[in-house]
Amino acid sequence: MKTKHFPYRLDRRWTPLFIILGVTKDDGVTITSQGKLIATFGRFHVETALKNIAATKITGPHRWYTAVGLRLSLTDDGVTFGTNHKRGVSITFIRKIPRVIGLQRHSTLWVSVADPDGLIAAIGK
């Protein structure tokens, strides 16, 4: 498998927030030829093996205040790398990933990539 990069769909209304977080057009989710998922969101990142992914699901639209920015889920220990509220991919892990923010490790990651269908196909789950 070749390395594939899936950039975020940046909603320009939130540019000031993205600048503060260090998010650029180069950020997104990369599926590597070595079987890893690497998600970058400015100064924050997640890295895990594809075999650690239990499931993926397209979700949205969401309320902007639950989907845009770097966020912890209010209902579980999930983390959000959100650049728009329209559509994204929820990625569920078999083993929780190291914490990005908050006090706990994360069981899910939500990302608002420009091509959710392509990301799910590349992950293969």
CSV table of N, CA and C in Angstrom, one decimal:
chain,number,residue,atom,x,y,z
A,1,MET,N,0.8,-1.2,0.0
A,1,MET,CA,0.0,0.0,0.0
A,1,MET,C,0.9,1.2,0.0
A,2,LYS,N,0.5,2.2,-0.8
A,2,LYS,CA,1.2,3.5,-0.8
A,2,LYS,C,0.7,4.4,0.3
A,3,THR,N,1.6,5.3,0.7
A,3,THR,CA,1.2,6.3,1.7
A,3,THR,C,0.2,7.3,1.1
A,4,LYS,N,-0.9,7.5,1.9
A,4,LYS,CA,-1.9,8.4,1.4
A,4,LYS,C,-2.2,9.5,2.5
A,5,HIS,N,-2.3,10.7,2.0
A,5,HIS,CA,-2.6,11.8,3.0
A,5,HIS,C,-4.0,12.4,2.7
A,6,PHE,N,-4.7,12.6,3.7
A,6,PHE,CA,-6.1,13.2,3.7
A,6,PHE,C,-6.1,14.5,4.4
A,7,PRO,N,-6.0,15.6,3.7
A,7,PRO,CA,-6.0,16.9,4.4
A,7,PRO,C,-7.4,17.2,5.0
A,8,TYR,N,-7.4,18.1,5.9
A,8,TYR,CA,-8.7,18.6,6.5
A,8,TYR,C,-9.5,19.5,5.6
A,9,ARG,N,-10.8,19.5,5.7
A,9,ARG,CA,-11.6,20.5,5.0
A,9,ARG,C,-11.7,21.7,6.0
A,10,LEU,N,-10.9,22.7,5.7
A,10,LEU,CA,-10.8,23.9,6.6
A,10,LEU,C,-12.0,24.9,6.3
A,11,ASP,N,-12.8,25.1,7.3
A,11,ASP,CA,-13.8,26.1,7.3
A,11,ASP,C,-13.1,27.5,7.6
A,12,ARG,N,-13.0,28.4,6.6
A,12,ARG,CA,-12.3,29.6,6.8
A,12,ARG,C,-12.8,30.5,7.9
A,13,ARG,N,-14.1,30.3,8.3
A,13,ARG,CA,-14.6,31.1,9.4
A,13,ARG,C,-13.8,30.9,10.7
A,14,TRP,N,-13.1,29.8,10.8
A,14,TRP,CA,-12.4,29.5,12.0
A,14,TRP,C,-10.9,29.7,11.9
A,15,THR,N,-10.5,30.4,10.9
A,15,THR,CA,-9.0,30.7,10.7
A,15,THR,C,-8.3,31.2,11.9
A,16,PRO,N,-8.9,32.2,12.6
A,16,PRO,CA,-8.2,32.6,13.8
A,16,PRO,C,-7.9,31.5,14.9
A,17,LEU,N,-8.9,30.6,15.0
A,17,LEU,CA,-8.7,29.5,15.9
A,17,LEU,C,-7.6,28.5,15.4
A,18,PHE,N,-7.6,28.3,14.1
A,18,PHE,CA,-6.6,27.4,13.5
A,18,PHE,C,-5.2,28.0,13.7
A,19,ILE,N,-5.1,29.3,13.5
A,19,ILE,CA,-3.8,30.0,13.7
A,19,ILE,C,-3.3,29.8,15.1
A,20,ILE,N,-4.2,29.9,16.1
A,20,ILE,CA,-3.8,29.7,17.5
A,20,ILE,C,-3.3,28.3,17.8
A,21,LEU,N,-4.0,27.3,17.2
A,21,LEU,CA,-3.7,25.9,17.4
A,21,LEU,C,-2.5,25.5,16.5
A,22,GLY,N,-2.1,26.3,15.5
A,22,GLY,CA,-1.0,25.9,14.6
A,22,GLY,C,-1.5,25.0,13.5
A,23,VAL,N,-2.8,24.9,13.2
A,23,VAL,CA,-3.3,24.1,12.2
A,23,VAL,C,-3.1,24.8,10.8
A,24,THR,N,-2.5,24.0,9.9
A,24,THR,CA,-2.3,24.5,8.5
A,24,THR,C,-2.9,23.6,7.5
A,25,LYS,N,-2.9,24.0,6.2
A,25,LYS,CA,-3.4,23.2,5.1
A,25,LYS,C,-2.6,21.9,5.0
A,26,ASP,N,-1.4,21.8,5.6
A,26,ASP,CA,-0.6,20.6,5.5
A,26,ASP,C,-1.0,19.5,6.5
A,27,ASP,N,-1.8,19.9,7.5
A,27,ASP,CA,-2.3,18.9,8.5
A,27,ASP,C,-3.4,18.0,7.9
A,28,GLY,N,-3.6,16.9,8.6
A,28,GLY,CA,-4.6,16.0,8.2
A,28,GLY,C,-4.3,14.6,8.7
A,29,VAL,N,-4.8,13.6,8.0
A,29,VAL,CA,-4.6,12.2,8.4
A,29,VAL,C,-3.8,11.5,7.3
A,30,THR,N,-2.7,10.8,7.7
A,30,THR,CA,-1.9,10.1,6.8
A,30,THR,C,-1.9,8.6,7.1
A,31,ILE,N,-2.2,7.8,6.1
A,31,ILE,CA,-2.1,6.4,6.2
A,31,ILE,C,-0.8,6.0,5.5
A,32,THR,N,0.1,5.4,6.3
A,32,THR,CA,1.5,5.1,5.8
A,32,THR,C,1.6,3.8,5.2
A,33,SER,N,2.6,3.6,4.3
A,33,SER,CA,2.8,2.3,3.7
A,33,SER,C,3.3,1.3,4.7
A,34,GLN,N,3.7,1.7,5.9
A,34,GLN,CA,4.1,0.8,7.0
A,34,GLN,C,2.9,0.4,7.9
A,35,GLY,N,1.7,0.8,7.5
A,35,GLY,CA,0.5,0.3,8.3
A,35,GLY,C,0.2,1.2,9.5
A,36,LYS,N,0.5,2.5,9.4
A,36,LYS,CA,0.2,3.4,10.5
A,36,LYS,C,-0.8,4.5,10.1
A,37,LEU,N,-1.5,5.0,11.1
A,37,LEU,CA,-2.4,6.1,11.0
A,37,LEU,C,-1.7,7.2,11.8
A,38,ILE,N,-1.4,8.4,11.1
A,38,ILE,CA,-0.8,9.5,11.8
A,38,ILE,C,-1.8,10.7,11.5
A,39,ALA,N,-2.3,11.3,12.5
A,39,ALA,CA,-3.2,12.4,12.4
A,39,ALA,C,-2.5,13.6,13.1
A,40,THR,N,-2.4,14.7,12.3
A,40,THR,CA,-1.8,15.9,12.8
A,40,THR,C,-2.8,17.0,12.9
A,41,PHE,N,-2.7,17.9,13.9
A,41,PHE,CA,-3.6,19.0,14.1
A,41,PHE,C,-2.8,20.1,14.8
A,42,GLY,N,-2.1,20.8,14.0
A,42,GLY,CA,-1.2,21.8,14.5
A,42,GLY,C,-0.1,21.2,15.4
A,43,ARG,N,0.0,21.6,16.6
A,43,ARG,CA,1.1,21.0,17.5
A,43,ARG,C,0.7,19.7,18.1
A,44,PHE,N,-0.5,19.2,17.8
A,44,PHE,CA,-1.0,17.9,18.4
A,44,PHE,C,-1.0,16.8,17.3
A,45,HIS,N,-0.8,15.6,17.8
A,45,HIS,CA,-0.8,14.5,16.8
A,45,HIS,C,-1.2,13.2,17.5
A,46,VAL,N,-1.6,12.3,16.7
A,46,VAL,CA,-2.0,10.9,17.1
A,46,VAL,C,-1.3,10.0,16.2
A,47,GLU,N,-0.7,8.9,16.7
A,47,GLU,CA,-0.1,7.9,15.8
A,47,GLU,C,-0.5,6.5,16.4
A,48,THR,N,-0.9,5.6,15.6
A,48,THR,CA,-1.3,4.3,16.0
A,48,THR,C,-1.2,3.3,14.8
A,49,ALA,N,-1.1,2.1,15.0
A,49,ALA,CA,-1.1,1.1,14.0
A,49,ALA,C,-2.5,0.9,13.4
A,50,LEU,N,-2.6,0.6,12.1
A,50,LEU,CA,-3.9,0.4,11.5
A,50,LEU,C,-4.6,-0.8,12.2
A,51,LYS,N,-3.8,-1.8,12.6
A,51,LYS,CA,-4.4,-3.0,13.3
A,51,LYS,C,-5.0,-2.6,14.6
A,52,ASN,N,-4.8,-1.4,15.2
A,52,ASN,CA,-5.4,-1.0,16.4
A,52,ASN,C,-6.8,-0.3,16.2
A,53,ILE,N,-7.2,-0.2,14.9
A,53,ILE,CA,-8.5,0.4,14.6
A,53,ILE,C,-9.6,-0.6,14.5
A,54,ALA,N,-10.6,-0.5,15.4
A,54,ALA,CA,-11.7,-1.4,15.4
A,54,ALA,C,-12.8,-1.1,14.4
A,55,ALA,N,-13.0,0.2,14.2
A,55,ALA,CA,-14.1,0.6,13.3
A,55,ALA,C,-14.0,2.1,12.9
A,56,THR,N,-14.6,2.4,11.8
A,56,THR,CA,-14.7,3.8,11.3
A,56,THR,C,-16.1,4.1,10.9
A,57,LYS,N,-16.5,5.3,11.0
A,57,LYS,CA,-17.9,5.7,10.7
A,57,LYS,C,-17.9,7.2,10.3
A,58,ILE,N,-18.6,7.5,9.2
A,58,ILE,CA,-18.8,8.9,8.8
A,58,ILE,C,-20.0,9.4,9.7
A,59,THR,N,-19.7,10.6,10.2
A,59,THR,CA,-20.8,11.3,11.0
A,59,THR,C,-20.9,12.7,10.6
A,60,GLY,N,-22.0,13.3,11.0
A,60,GLY,CA,-22.2,14.7,10.8
A,60,GLY,C,-23.5,14.9,10.0
A,61,PRO,N,-24.0,16.1,9.9
A,61,PRO,CA,-23.4,17.3,10.5
A,61,PRO,C,-23.6,17.4,12.0
A,62,HIS,N,-22.7,18.2,12.6
A,62,HIS,CA,-22.7,18.4,14.1
A,62,HIS,C,-22.9,19.9,14.4
A,63,ARG,N,-23.2,20.2,15.6
A,63,ARG,CA,-23.2,21.6,16.0
A,63,ARG,C,-21.7,22.1,16.0
A,64,TRP,N,-21.5,23.3,15.5
A,64,TRP,CA,-20.1,23.8,15.4
A,64,TRP,C,-19.4,23.7,16.7
A,65,TYR,N,-20.1,24.0,17.8
A,65,TYR,CA,-19.4,24.0,19.1
A,65,TYR,C,-19.0,22.6,19.7
A,66,THR,N,-19.4,21.6,19.0
A,66,THR,CA,-19.0,20.2,19.4
A,66,THR,C,-18.0,19.6,18.4
A,67,ALA,N,-17.8,20.3,17.3
A,67,ALA,CA,-17.0,19.7,16.2
A,67,ALA,C,-15.8,20.5,15.8
A,68,VAL,N,-15.7,21.8,16.1
A,68,VAL,CA,-14.6,22.6,15.5
A,68,VAL,C,-13.6,22.9,16.6
A,69,GLY,N,-12.3,22.6,16.3
A,69,GLY,CA,-11.2,22.8,17.2
A,69,GLY,C,-10.7,21.5,17.8
A,70,LEU,N,-9.9,21.6,18.8
A,70,LEU,CA,-9.3,20.5,19.5
A,70,LEU,C,-10.2,20.3,20.8
A,71,ARG,N,-10.9,19.2,20.8
A,71,ARG,CA,-11.9,19.0,21.8
A,71,ARG,C,-11.9,17.6,22.4
A,72,LEU,N,-12.4,17.5,23.7
A,72,LEU,CA,-12.7,16.3,24.3
A,72,LEU,C,-14.2,16.0,24.2
A,73,SER,N,-14.6,14.8,24.0
A,73,SER,CA,-16.0,14.5,24.0
A,73,SER,C,-16.6,14.6,25.3
A,74,LEU,N,-17.8,15.1,25.4
A,74,LEU,CA,-18.5,15.2,26.7
A,74,LEU,C,-19.1,13.9,27.1
A,75,THR,N,-19.2,12.9,26.2
A,75,THR,CA,-19.9,11.7,26.4
A,75,THR,C,-19.0,10.5,26.7
A,76,ASP,N,-17.7,10.6,26.2
A,76,ASP,CA,-16.8,9.5,26.4
A,76,ASP,C,-15.4,10.1,26.5
A,77,ASP,N,-14.3,9.3,26.2
A,77,ASP,CA,-13.0,9.8,26.3
A,77,ASP,C,-12.4,10.1,24.9
A,78,GLY,N,-13.2,10.4,24.0
A,78,GLY,CA,-12.8,10.7,22.6
A,78,GLY,C,-12.2,12.1,22.5
A,79,VAL,N,-11.4,12.2,21.4
A,79,VAL,CA,-10.7,13.5,21.1
A,79,VAL,C,-11.1,13.9,19.7
A,80,THR,N,-11.3,15.2,19.4
A,80,THR,CA,-11.7,15.7,18.1
A,80,THR,C,-10.6,16.6,17.6
A,81,PHE,N,-10.2,16.4,16.3
A,81,PHE,CA,-9.4,17.2,15.5
A,81,PHE,C,-10.4,17.8,14.4
A,82,GLY,N,-11.1,18.9,14.8
A,82,GLY,CA,-12.1,19.4,13.9
A,82,GLY,C,-11.9,20.7,13.2
A,83,THR,N,-12.1,20.7,11.9
A,83,THR,CA,-11.9,21.9,11.1
A,83,THR,C,-13.2,22.4,10.5
A,84,ASN,N,-14.2,21.7,10.6
A,84,ASN,CA,-15.6,22.0,10.2
A,84,ASN,C,-16.6,21.2,10.9
A,85,HIS,N,-17.9,21.5,10.8
A,85,HIS,CA,-18.9,20.7,11.5
A,85,HIS,C,-19.8,19.9,10.6
A,86,LYS,N,-19.5,19.9,9.3
A,86,LYS,CA,-20.3,19.3,8.3
A,86,LYS,C,-20.3,17.8,8.3
A,87,ARG,N,-19.0,17.2,8.2
A,87,ARG,CA,-18.9,15.8,8.0
A,87,ARG,C,-17.5,15.4,8.5
A,88,GLY,N,-17.4,14.2,9.1
A,88,GLY,CA,-16.1,13.7,9.5
A,88,GLY,C,-16.1,12.2,9.7
A,89,VAL,N,-15.0,11.7,10.2
A,89,VAL,CA,-14.8,10.3,10.4
A,89,VAL,C,-14.5,10.0,11.9
A,90,SER,N,-15.3,9.2,12.5
A,90,SER,CA,-15.1,8.7,13.8
A,90,SER,C,-14.3,7.4,13.7
A,91,ILE,N,-13.2,7.4,14.4
A,91,ILE,CA,-12.3,6.2,14.4
A,91,ILE,C,-12.2,5.7,15.8
A,92,THR,N,-12.6,4.4,15.9
A,92,THR,CA,-12.7,3.7,17.2
A,92,THR,C,-11.5,2.8,17.3
A,93,PHE,N,-10.8,2.8,18.4
A,93,PHE,CA,-9.6,2.0,18.6
A,93,PHE,C,-9.8,0.8,19.5
A,94,ILE,N,-9.1,-0.2,19.2
A,94,ILE,CA,-9.1,-1.4,20.1
A,94,ILE,C,-8.5,-1.1,21.4
A,95,ARG,N,-7.3,-0.7,21.4
A,95,ARG,CA,-6.6,-0.2,22.6
A,95,ARG,C,-6.5,1.3,22.6
A,96,LYS,N,-6.8,1.9,23.7
A,96,LYS,CA,-6.8,3.4,23.7
A,96,LYS,C,-5.5,4.0,23.3
A,97,ILE,N,-5.5,5.1,22.6
A,97,ILE,CA,-4.3,5.8,22.2
A,97,ILE,C,-3.8,6.7,23.3
A,98,PRO,N,-2.5,7.1,23.3
A,98,PRO,CA,-2.0,8.0,24.4
A,98,PRO,C,-2.8,9.3,24.3
A,99,ARG,N,-3.0,9.9,25.5
A,99,ARG,CA,-3.8,11.1,25.6
A,99,ARG,C,-3.1,12.3,24.8
A,100,VAL,N,-4.0,13.0,24.2
A,100,VAL,CA,-3.6,14.2,23.5
A,100,VAL,C,-3.9,15.4,24.4
A,101,ILE,N,-5.1,15.5,24.9
A,101,ILE,CA,-5.5,16.5,25.9
A,101,ILE,C,-6.3,15.8,27.0
A,102,GLY,N,-6.5,16.5,28.1
A,102,GLY,CA,-7.3,15.9,29.2
A,102,GLY,C,-6.4,15.0,30.0
A,103,LEU,N,-7.1,14.1,30.8
A,103,LEU,CA,-6.4,13.3,31.8
A,103,LEU,C,-6.3,11.8,31.4
A,104,GLN,N,-7.1,11.4,30.4
A,104,GLN,CA,-7.2,10.0,30.1
A,104,GLN,C,-6.8,9.7,28.6
A,105,ARG,N,-6.4,8.5,28.4
A,105,ARG,CA,-6.2,8.0,27.0
A,105,ARG,C,-7.5,8.0,26.3
A,106,HIS,N,-7.4,8.0,24.9
A,106,HIS,CA,-8.6,8.2,24.1
A,106,HIS,C,-9.0,6.9,23.4
A,107,SER,N,-10.3,6.6,23.4
A,107,SER,CA,-10.8,5.4,22.7
A,107,SER,C,-11.3,5.7,21.3
A,108,THR,N,-11.5,7.0,21.0
A,108,THR,CA,-12.0,7.4,19.7
A,108,THR,C,-11.3,8.7,19.3
A,109,LEU,N,-11.2,8.9,17.9
A,109,LEU,CA,-10.7,10.2,17.3
A,109,LEU,C,-11.7,10.5,16.2
A,110,TRP,N,-12.1,11.8,16.3
A,110,TRP,CA,-13.0,12.3,15.2
A,110,TRP,C,-12.1,13.3,14.4
A,111,VAL,N,-12.1,13.2,13.1
A,111,VAL,CA,-11.4,14.0,12.2
A,111,VAL,C,-12.3,14.5,11.0
A,112,SER,N,-12.1,15.8,10.7
A,112,SER,CA,-13.0,16.4,9.6
A,112,SER,C,-12.2,16.5,8.3
A,113,VAL,N,-11.8,15.4,7.8
A,113,VAL,CA,-11.0,15.4,6.5
A,113,VAL,C,-11.9,15.8,5.3
A,114,ALA,N,-11.3,16.2,4.3
A,114,ALA,CA,-12.0,16.6,3.1
A,114,ALA,C,-12.6,15.4,2.3
A,115,ASP,N,-12.0,14.3,2.5
A,115,ASP,CA,-12.5,13.0,1.8
A,115,ASP,C,-12.8,11.9,2.8
A,116,PRO,N,-13.9,12.0,3.6
A,116,PRO,CA,-14.1,11.0,4.6
A,116,PRO,C,-14.2,9.6,4.0
A,117,ASP,N,-14.9,9.4,2.8
A,117,ASP,CA,-15.0,8.1,2.2
A,117,ASP,C,-13.7,7.5,1.8
A,118,GLY,N,-12.8,8.4,1.3
A,118,GLY,CA,-11.5,7.9,0.9
A,118,GLY,C,-10.7,7.5,2.1
A,119,LEU,N,-10.8,8.2,3.2
A,119,LEU,CA,-10.1,7.8,4.4
A,119,LEU,C,-10.5,6.5,4.9
A,120,ILE,N,-11.8,6.3,5.0
A,120,ILE,CA,-12.4,5.0,5.4
A,120,ILE,C,-11.9,3.9,4.5
A,121,ALA,N,-11.9,4.1,3.2
A,121,ALA,CA,-11.4,3.1,2.3
A,121,ALA,C,-9.9,2.8,2.5
A,122,ALA,N,-9.1,3.8,2.8
A,122,ALA,CA,-7.7,3.6,3.0
A,122,ALA,C,-7.4,2.8,4.3
A,123,ILE,N,-8.3,3.1,5.3
A,123,ILE,CA,-8.1,2.4,6.6
A,123,ILE,C,-8.6,0.9,6.4
A,124,GLY,N,-9.6,0.7,5.7
A,124,GLY,CA,-10.1,-0.6,5.4
A,124,GLY,C,-11.0,-1.2,6.4
A,125,LYS,N,-11.6,-0.3,7.2
A,125,LYS,CA,-12.6,-0.8,8.2
A,125,LYS,C,-13.8,0.0,8.3
